[in-house]
Amino acid sequence: MTIDLKTVKHISKLSRISIEEEKAKRLTNDLNSIFKFIEKLNELDTSKTEPLTSVAETTLKLRKDKIESKNIREDILKNSPEKNKDFFVVPKVVE
Amino acid sequence: MSEINNLKLCDLVDKIKNKKLSSKEITEAFINRSKKSSKLNSYITDNFDNALNSAKEFDEKPDFNKKIPGIPLAVKDLFCTKNLRTTAGSKILENFIPTYESTVTQNIIDHGGIIIGKLNCDEFAMGSSNETSNYGNVQNPISENLVPGGSSGGSSAALAAKLTPATIGTDTGGSIRQPASFTGTVGLKPTYGSCSRYGIVAFASSLDQAGPMTHDVKDCALLLEVMSSFDTKDSTSVEFTRGNYLNDLNENIKGKKIGIPKEYKVDGMPKEIEDLWEKGIKIIKDNGGDVIDISLPNTNYALPTYYIVAPAEASSNLARYDGVKYGFRSKGENLIDMYEKTRSEGFGDEVKRRIMIGTYVLSSGYYDAYYLKAQKVRRLIKNDFDEAYKKVDAILTPSTPSSAFKIGEKLNDPVSMYLNDIFTVPINLAGLPAISIPAGHDNNGFPLGLQIIGKAFDEQNILNIAYSIEKNIGYKNHINDWWIK
Amino acid sequence: MSDQNKEYLILRDDKEYEVIIGLEVHAQVLSESKLFSSSPTKFGSEPNTQVSLVDAAFPGMLPVINEFCIKQAIKTGIGLNAKINNKSIFDRKNYFYADLPQGYQISQYKNPIVGEGSVTLDMPDGEKMIGIERLHLEQDAGKSIHDIDPQNTLVDLNRSGVALMEIVSKPDLRSLDEVNAYIKKLRSIMRYLGTCDGNMQEGSLRADVNVSVRKKGETELGTRCEIKNVNSIKFMQMAIDYEANRQVDILEEGGSIDQETRLFDTKKNETRSMRTKEDAHDYRYFPDPDLLPLELNDDFINEIKKEIPELPDEKKKRFIEKFNLSPYEANILVSDIETSKYFEDVSKNSDVKLATNWITGELFALLNNKSIEITESPITSENLAKLINLIKDGTISGKIAKTVFEIMADSGKDPKKIVEEKGLKQQSDPKELEKIIDKVISDNPKNVEAYKSGKEKLFGFFVGQVMKQSNGKANPQLVNEILKKKLN
């Protein structure tokens, strides 16, 4: 499986990271060598194996339906790049 | 250097409890040495003034019932610390000041610890040499221009250089054990679910685990007791009875069965490492342990599996760094432009590489071939350990395939960098505990480590085995303070 | 709008197209706190005052699931006659948007908590069963406000993380009326169960609509388009109608339908394609590694089954049998749980037929006028029962009762008191009535002549005069009887 420049550009759009042409080319090379390494997994027959998502040896804990969180608006907005006392502020989405 | 800096954690705790030293004296000693050591670049943010105040407060009203009363510690900058800047080694969090404390650092504080600063690390814990940090490389105190390992490079360097009596790191693919091995210190990755992940900047959720990094096994046992707790704020936290790791430390390993996995004997493994391994094996036999050959057949598939699973989870965990709520934001003409510029400028190259890998392996058409496949191989790897543990109680391997390398040496080839983690990664995939202890030197005089892997929740056992080996090896780090003029 | 026949078809020349509709309904779960965090869920609070660190996706924050929300989803599944799955998995749905702080939504992809079920609709031409594909739990997003700041979008995360149940129907709906009935039925079931308040204006019930068309008689499904986030039944119907026609137009011209996501423009009354990006649908679902599979044993599920109240379909059957109501009447009375409670209260203490008429007639009109729910009715069920009894025992006439009803609506008073105070008792004494009738007859000799010689319509005139003379209080039945006797 080789990854081409077009795919790299598509992936960078999906992950919302802009990449200039030069960097994209280098990245394509890096990714291809990494993927060659990853392809090793194809040597294994896993048709009868169940996937393992978590190694946490426990069951999902259920929380009681109680309100424990106070109004912490100040804390929530404290680190905001664009200062506003009520909202997060972002540039408009282009419709 | 003050004599205080030479004291280990347990010794300092004793001295404080016996009123031979005050928290102020100890804290000052470590702060002063830290101030002289900026060349190592192990700190990203210091908390010296606040720490000194906390130390004085402690001395005024000491509580000697705490496990680490009045003891100063610097911690990896991946733990969110309240009112103290937390960057995760990244530009995208360069101005982030959490309004909350991670559970693990809260445990440290609750047990009397004082946080003196945040230590450098690879950006978002992605790296094996602390060369991907936005805040510069970290120097290994063992020798100039040597990497300290990663991602907990700032931690291992600060510890080895005695800028902090002990420290804590996180380990996703080896990020505690490998830097411990590179700096001649002890590092333990607990069983997955032992330490709470609440408040730790997430890299790969199913692999991340916080752990102690110390000078010796005793200190490690003590710090593990402080760190490990059941936390209802983390759904993957496991409720089990945590041991009295320090109290129950026992170097008697008679009758213990230690497995030696043949697949870890990789081609081209340096002779010093083979010798080291043999040394460990002999110590075990000499002390009454049984050494048994075992097989972990899918070992060679662990690294590729890891480099699918970890980036996949990371690509999703790092989606929240979008410039909207906190951290760095770049000006954009519209929302998407803002996202793209923010994340392009805010993330370093390695992080971007891994996000791209992760996004790709999860994307439509590739999920089955990569991510799902990797999850299946992960089960095979875990099964290998489950099988092995029917025959043995623990497993002994080298920690790393080489000693610390030169800064810049492996930057051009990501894959060769990834190979650093070959011995450590399978353990994260299986969620097991493992400890690295310094066991020898290579021909350059650089430290090498041995790794003891345990059954799930069996930290006591690996601490005991490590304790035994440590006593028999009598390893000493040779630090000549080359960075202090 | 197309023909409002029983069958909803799009006609072109001599061709008939049927419309295949599937709905994905998003229902906000009624709970104190959110699905994965313990912030409050109340609607309408000041912006960003119901947001926790977890909701705002701060570094290191982790989800912890709300047990009650799970129970609510299971309850709803039982109400939909659906299979409750013992094991389900939470997956991350990855995409970027300002009101999605994590950069992913925790949802359920291949293993939802509830599987296949069904809902029965009462249509004029009989019952119709609509299949349910599945129900799953997921996080709601925050709100993006575009019209306060001209340069920027403002984001309020109060709603971020509130539990949603996504109910996916099979593509079994065929008309706008069925869509209306389906939404109302779902809403009714959830309100009965107390799992969702179904308030479309507040956004606690929203729907995405899937529409495709095919020539009547074909069996293959056409390509469907999804119309997102329609927030009223009326708009849903308008959107479906526009979209169906749009698709038919394309097919008639020999073109083919592109599968895409569209928005309904409520000003222009048309559907519009959302900007199609290649990545629009690549959500890269994978199991959330911060959570574990949800495993429910049968005991847990059975305990919840015990908490299920009588649901609309059962109640309807019971009302028809016990109260002898027509299916139509029963339907109206059971569709809202509060209405059914009110009705049962009233009818247990008074006449069922009158209760039915007064509730579905006068009371509903009153509630409609004041735009209030039956729970806010100024006339209590006790008082309505009293009013009905006053009619039944002849104290007042039906006509007077209407006046009393109006006074009750304004004052909330007991009808007996009102009748006393205003002296509205019906005049039912035959002797008194005879007096009045005699006077009317003697006052209007010409009309009496005319009536006797065949102008039967004049009977109404005499009745009217008697009513006038008695200030409306004469008992109409008795007046009729006595007048008839006297005039014949």
Coordinates of N, CA and C in Angstrom, one line a residue, chain B residues 183-310:
Chain B
T183 N 19.3 6.7 31.5 CA 19.9 7.6 32.5 C 20.3 6.8 33.7
G184 N 20.2 5.5 33.7 CA 20.7 4.8 34.9 C 19.8 4.9 36.1
T185 N 18.5 5.1 35.9 CA 17.5 5.2 37.0 C 16.5 4.2 36.9
V186 N 15.6 4.2 37.9 CA 14.5 3.2 37.9 C 13.2 3.8 37.4
G187 N 12.5 3.0 36.6 CA 11.2 3.6 36.1 C 10.2 2.4 36.1
L188 N 9.0 2.7 36.6 CA 8.0 1.6 36.6 C 6.7 2.0 35.9
K189 N 6.2 1.2 35.0 CA 4.9 1.4 34.4 C 3.9 0.5 35.1
P190 N 3.0 1.0 35.9 CA 2.0 0.1 36.6 C 1.1 -0.6 35.6
T191 N 0.3 -1.6 36.1 CA -0.8 -2.2 35.3 C -1.7 -1.1 34.9
Y192 N -2.2 -1.3 33.7 CA -3.2 -0.4 33.1 C -4.4 -0.3 34.1
G193 N -4.8 0.9 34.5 CA -5.9 1.0 35.4 C -5.5 1.2 36.8
S194 N -4.2 1.2 37.1 CA -3.7 1.3 38.5 C -3.7 2.8 38.9
C195 N -3.1 3.6 38.0 CA -3.1 5.1 38.3 C -4.1 5.7 37.4
S196 N -4.8 6.7 38.0 CA -5.9 7.4 37.3 C -5.3 8.2 36.1
R197 N -6.0 8.3 35.0 CA -5.6 9.1 33.9 C -6.3 10.5 33.9
Y198 N -7.1 10.7 34.9 CA -7.8 12.0 35.0 C -6.8 13.1 35.2
G199 N -6.9 14.1 34.3 CA -6.0 15.2 34.3 C -4.7 15.0 33.7
I200 N -4.4 13.9 33.1 CA -3.2 13.7 32.3 C -3.5 13.9 30.9
V201 N -2.7 14.8 30.2 CA -3.0 15.1 28.8 C -2.9 13.8 28.1
A202 N -4.0 13.4 27.4 CA -4.1 12.1 26.8 C -3.3 12.0 25.5
F203 N -2.6 10.9 25.4 CA -2.0 10.6 24.1 C -2.7 9.4 23.5
A204 N -2.5 8.2 24.1 CA -3.3 7.0 23.6 C -4.0 6.4 24.7
S205 N -5.3 6.6 24.8 CA -6.0 6.3 26.0 C -5.9 4.9 26.5
S206 N -5.8 3.9 25.6 CA -5.8 2.5 26.0 C -4.4 2.0 26.4
L207 N -3.4 2.9 26.3 CA -2.1 2.6 26.6 C -1.4 3.4 27.6
D208 N -1.8 4.7 27.8 CA -1.2 5.6 28.7 C -1.3 5.1 30.2
Q209 N -0.2 5.3 30.9 CA -0.2 5.0 32.3 C 0.9 5.8 33.0
A210 N 0.5 6.4 34.1 CA 1.5 7.2 34.9 C 2.3 6.3 35.7
G211 N 3.5 6.7 36.1 CA 4.3 5.8 36.9 C 5.5 6.5 37.6
P212 N 6.0 5.9 38.6 CA 7.1 6.6 39.4 C 8.5 6.4 38.7
M213 N 9.3 7.4 38.8 CA 10.7 7.3 38.3 C 11.6 7.8 39.5
T214 N 12.5 6.9 39.9 CA 13.2 7.1 41.1 C 14.7 6.6 41.0
H215 N 15.4 6.8 42.0 CA 16.8 6.3 42.0 C 16.9 4.8 42.3
D216 N 16.0 4.3 43.2 CA 16.1 2.9 43.4 C 14.7 2.3 43.6
V217 N 14.7 1.0 43.8 CA 13.4 0.3 43.9 C 12.6 0.6 45.1
K218 N 13.3 0.8 46.2 CA 12.6 1.2 47.5 C 11.8 2.5 47.2
D219 N 12.4 3.5 46.7 CA 11.8 4.8 46.4 C 10.6 4.5 45.4
C220 N 10.8 3.7 44.5 CA 9.8 3.4 43.5 C 8.6 2.8 44.2
A221 N 8.8 1.9 45.1 CA 7.7 1.3 45.8 C 6.9 2.3 46.6
L222 N 7.6 3.2 47.3 CA 6.9 4.2 48.0 C 6.1 5.2 47.1
L223 N 6.7 5.6 46.1 CA 6.0 6.6 45.2 C 4.8 5.9 44.5
L224 N 4.9 4.6 44.2 CA 3.8 3.9 43.6 C 2.6 3.9 44.6
E225 N 2.9 3.7 45.8 CA 1.8 3.7 46.9 C 1.1 5.1 46.8
V226 N 1.9 6.1 46.7 CA 1.3 7.5 46.7 C 0.4 7.7 45.4
M227 N 1.0 7.2 44.3 CA 0.3 7.6 43.0 C -0.9 6.7 42.7
S228 N -0.9 5.4 43.1 CA -1.9 4.5 42.6 C -3.2 4.6 43.4
S229 N -4.3 4.8 42.8 CA -5.6 4.9 43.5 C -6.7 4.6 42.5
F230 N -7.8 4.2 43.1 CA -9.0 4.0 42.3 C -9.7 5.4 42.1
D231 N -10.1 5.7 40.9 CA -10.7 7.0 40.7 C -12.0 6.9 39.9
T232 N -13.1 7.3 40.5 CA -14.4 7.2 39.8 C -14.5 8.2 38.6
K233 N -13.5 9.2 38.5 CA -13.6 10.1 37.4 C -12.9 9.5 36.2
D234 N -12.3 8.3 36.3 CA -11.7 7.7 35.1 C -12.4 6.3 35.0
S235 N -13.1 6.2 33.9 CA -13.9 4.9 33.7 C -13.0 3.7 33.5
T236 N -11.7 3.9 33.2 CA -10.8 2.8 33.0 C -10.0 2.5 34.2
S237 N -10.3 3.2 35.3 CA -9.6 3.0 36.6 C -10.1 1.7 37.2
V238 N -9.2 0.9 37.7 CA -9.6 -0.4 38.2 C -9.6 -0.4 39.8
E239 N -10.7 -0.9 40.3 CA -10.8 -1.0 41.8 C -10.2 -2.3 42.3
F240 N -9.0 -2.2 42.9 CA -8.4 -3.4 43.5 C -7.6 -2.9 44.7
T241 N -7.3 -3.9 45.5 CA -6.6 -3.5 46.7 C -5.1 -3.2 46.4
R242 N -4.7 -1.9 46.5 CA -3.3 -1.6 46.2 C -2.5 -2.1 47.4
G243 N -1.3 -2.7 47.1 CA -0.5 -3.2 48.1 C 0.3 -2.2 48.9
N244 N 0.8 -2.7 50.0 CA 1.8 -1.8 50.8 C 3.1 -2.1 50.2
Y245 N 3.3 -1.5 49.0 CA 4.5 -1.9 48.2 C 5.8 -1.8 48.9
L246 N 6.0 -0.7 49.7 CA 7.3 -0.5 50.4 C 7.4 -1.5 51.5
N247 N 6.4 -1.5 52.3 CA 6.4 -2.4 53.5 C 6.7 -3.9 53.1
D248 N 6.0 -4.3 52.0 CA 6.1 -5.7 51.6 C 7.2 -6.0 50.7
L249 N 8.2 -5.0 50.5 CA 9.3 -5.2 49.6 C 10.2 -6.3 50.2
N250 N 10.5 -7.3 49.4 CA 11.2 -8.5 49.9 C 12.1 -9.0 48.8
E251 N 13.4 -9.1 49.1 CA 14.3 -9.5 48.1 C 14.4 -11.0 47.9
N252 N 13.6 -11.8 48.7 CA 13.6 -13.2 48.5 C 12.9 -13.7 47.3
I253 N 13.6 -14.2 46.4 CA 13.0 -14.7 45.1 C 13.1 -16.2 45.0
K254 N 13.3 -16.9 46.1 CA 13.4 -18.3 46.0 C 12.2 -18.9 45.4
G255 N 12.4 -19.8 44.5 CA 11.2 -20.5 43.9 C 10.5 -19.7 42.8
K256 N 10.8 -18.4 42.7 CA 10.0 -17.7 41.7 C 10.5 -18.1 40.3
K257 N 9.5 -18.2 39.4 CA 9.7 -18.6 38.0 C 9.8 -17.4 37.1
I258 N 11.0 -17.2 36.5 CA 11.2 -16.1 35.7 C 11.3 -16.5 34.2
G259 N 10.5 -16.0 33.3 CA 10.6 -16.4 31.9 C 11.5 -15.6 31.1
I260 N 12.2 -16.2 30.2 CA 13.1 -15.5 29.3 C 12.5 -15.8 27.9
P261 N 12.0 -14.7 27.3 CA 11.3 -14.9 26.0 C 12.3 -14.9 24.8
K262 N 12.3 -16.0 24.0 CA 13.3 -16.1 23.0 C 13.2 -15.1 21.9
E263 N 11.9 -14.6 21.7 CA 11.7 -13.6 20.6 C 12.4 -12.2 20.9
Y264 N 12.8 -12.0 22.2 CA 13.5 -10.8 22.5 C 14.9 -10.8 22.2
K265 N 15.4 -12.0 21.8 CA 16.8 -12.0 21.4 C 16.9 -11.6 19.9
V266 N 16.9 -10.3 19.7 CA 16.8 -9.8 18.3 C 18.2 -9.8 17.6
D267 N 18.1 -9.9 16.3 CA 19.3 -10.0 15.5 C 20.1 -8.7 15.7
G268 N 21.3 -8.8 15.8 CA 22.2 -7.6 15.9 C 22.1 -6.9 17.2
M269 N 21.6 -7.6 18.2 CA 21.5 -7.0 19.6 C 23.0 -6.9 20.0
P270 N 23.3 -5.7 20.5 CA 24.7 -5.5 21.0 C 25.1 -6.5 22.1
K271 N 26.3 -6.9 22.1 CA 26.8 -7.9 23.0 C 26.6 -7.5 24.4
E272 N 26.9 -6.2 24.7 CA 26.7 -5.7 26.1 C 25.4 -6.0 26.6
I273 N 24.4 -5.9 25.7 CA 23.0 -6.1 26.2 C 22.8 -7.6 26.5
E274 N 23.3 -8.4 25.6 CA 23.2 -9.9 25.8 C 23.8 -10.2 27.1
D275 N 25.0 -9.7 27.3 CA 25.8 -10.0 28.6 C 25.0 -9.5 29.8
L276 N 24.4 -8.3 29.7 CA 23.6 -7.8 30.8 C 22.5 -8.7 31.1
W277 N 21.8 -9.2 30.1 CA 20.7 -10.1 30.3 C 21.2 -11.4 31.0
E278 N 22.3 -11.9 30.5 CA 22.9 -13.1 31.1 C 23.2 -12.8 32.6
K279 N 23.7 -11.6 32.9 CA 24.0 -11.3 34.2 C 22.7 -11.4 35.1
G280 N 21.6 -10.8 34.6 CA 20.4 -10.8 35.3 C 19.9 -12.3 35.6
I281 N 20.0 -13.1 34.5 CA 19.6 -14.5 34.6 C 20.4 -15.2 35.7
K282 N 21.7 -14.9 35.7 CA 22.6 -15.6 36.7 C 22.2 -15.2 38.1
I283 N 21.9 -13.9 38.3 CA 21.6 -13.4 39.6 C 20.3 -14.1 40.1
I284 N 19.3 -14.3 39.2 CA 18.1 -14.9 39.6 C 18.4 -16.3 40.0
K285 N 19.2 -17.0 39.2 CA 19.5 -18.4 39.5 C 20.2 -18.5 40.9
D286 N 21.2 -17.6 41.0 CA 22.0 -17.6 42.3 C 21.1 -17.4 43.5
N287 N 20.0 -16.7 43.3 CA 19.2 -16.4 44.4 C 18.0 -17.3 44.6
G288 N 18.0 -18.4 43.9 CA 17.0 -19.4 44.1 C 15.8 -19.3 43.2
G289 N 15.9 -18.4 42.2 CA 14.8 -18.4 41.3 C 15.0 -19.4 40.1
D290 N 13.9 -19.7 39.5 CA 13.9 -20.6 38.4 C 13.8 -19.8 37.1
V291 N 14.8 -20.1 36.2 CA 14.8 -19.4 34.9 C 14.2 -20.3 33.9
I292 N 13.1 -19.9 33.2 CA 12.5 -20.8 32.2 C 12.4 -20.1 30.9
D293 N 12.7 -20.9 29.9 CA 12.6 -20.3 28.5 C 11.1 -20.3 28.1
I294 N 10.7 -19.2 27.6 CA 9.3 -19.1 27.1 C 9.3 -18.5 25.8
S295 N 8.1 -18.6 25.2 CA 7.9 -17.9 23.9 C 6.8 -17.0 23.9
L296 N 7.0 -15.8 23.3 CA 5.9 -14.8 23.1 C 5.9 -14.6 21.6
P297 N 5.2 -15.5 20.9 CA 5.4 -15.7 19.5 C 5.1 -14.4 18.7
N298 N 4.2 -13.6 19.1 CA 3.8 -12.4 18.3 C 4.6 -11.1 18.7
T299 N 5.7 -11.3 19.4 CA 6.5 -10.1 19.8 C 6.8 -9.2 18.6
N300 N 7.2 -9.8 17.5 CA 7.6 -8.9 16.4 C 6.6 -8.1 15.8
Y301 N 5.3 -8.4 16.1 CA 4.2 -7.7 15.6 C 3.8 -6.5 16.5
A302 N 4.4 -6.5 17.7 CA 4.0 -5.5 18.6 C 4.2 -4.0 18.2
L303 N 5.4 -3.8 17.7 CA 5.7 -2.4 17.2 C 4.7 -1.9 16.1
P304 N 4.6 -2.7 15.1 CA 3.6 -2.2 14.0 C 2.2 -2.1 14.6
T305 N 1.8 -3.0 15.5 CA 0.5 -2.8 16.1 C 0.4 -1.5 16.9
Y306 N 1.4 -1.3 17.7 CA 1.5 0.0 18.5 C 1.4 1.2 17.6
Y307 N 2.1 1.1 16.4 CA 2.1 2.3 15.6 C 0.9 2.4 14.7
I308 N -0.1 1.6 15.0 CA -1.4 1.8 14.4 C -2.4 2.3 15.5
V309 N -2.4 1.5 16.6 CA -3.3 1.8 17.7 C -3.0 3.2 18.3
A310 N -1.8 3.4 18.7 CA -1.5 4.7 19.4 C -1.8 5.9 18.5

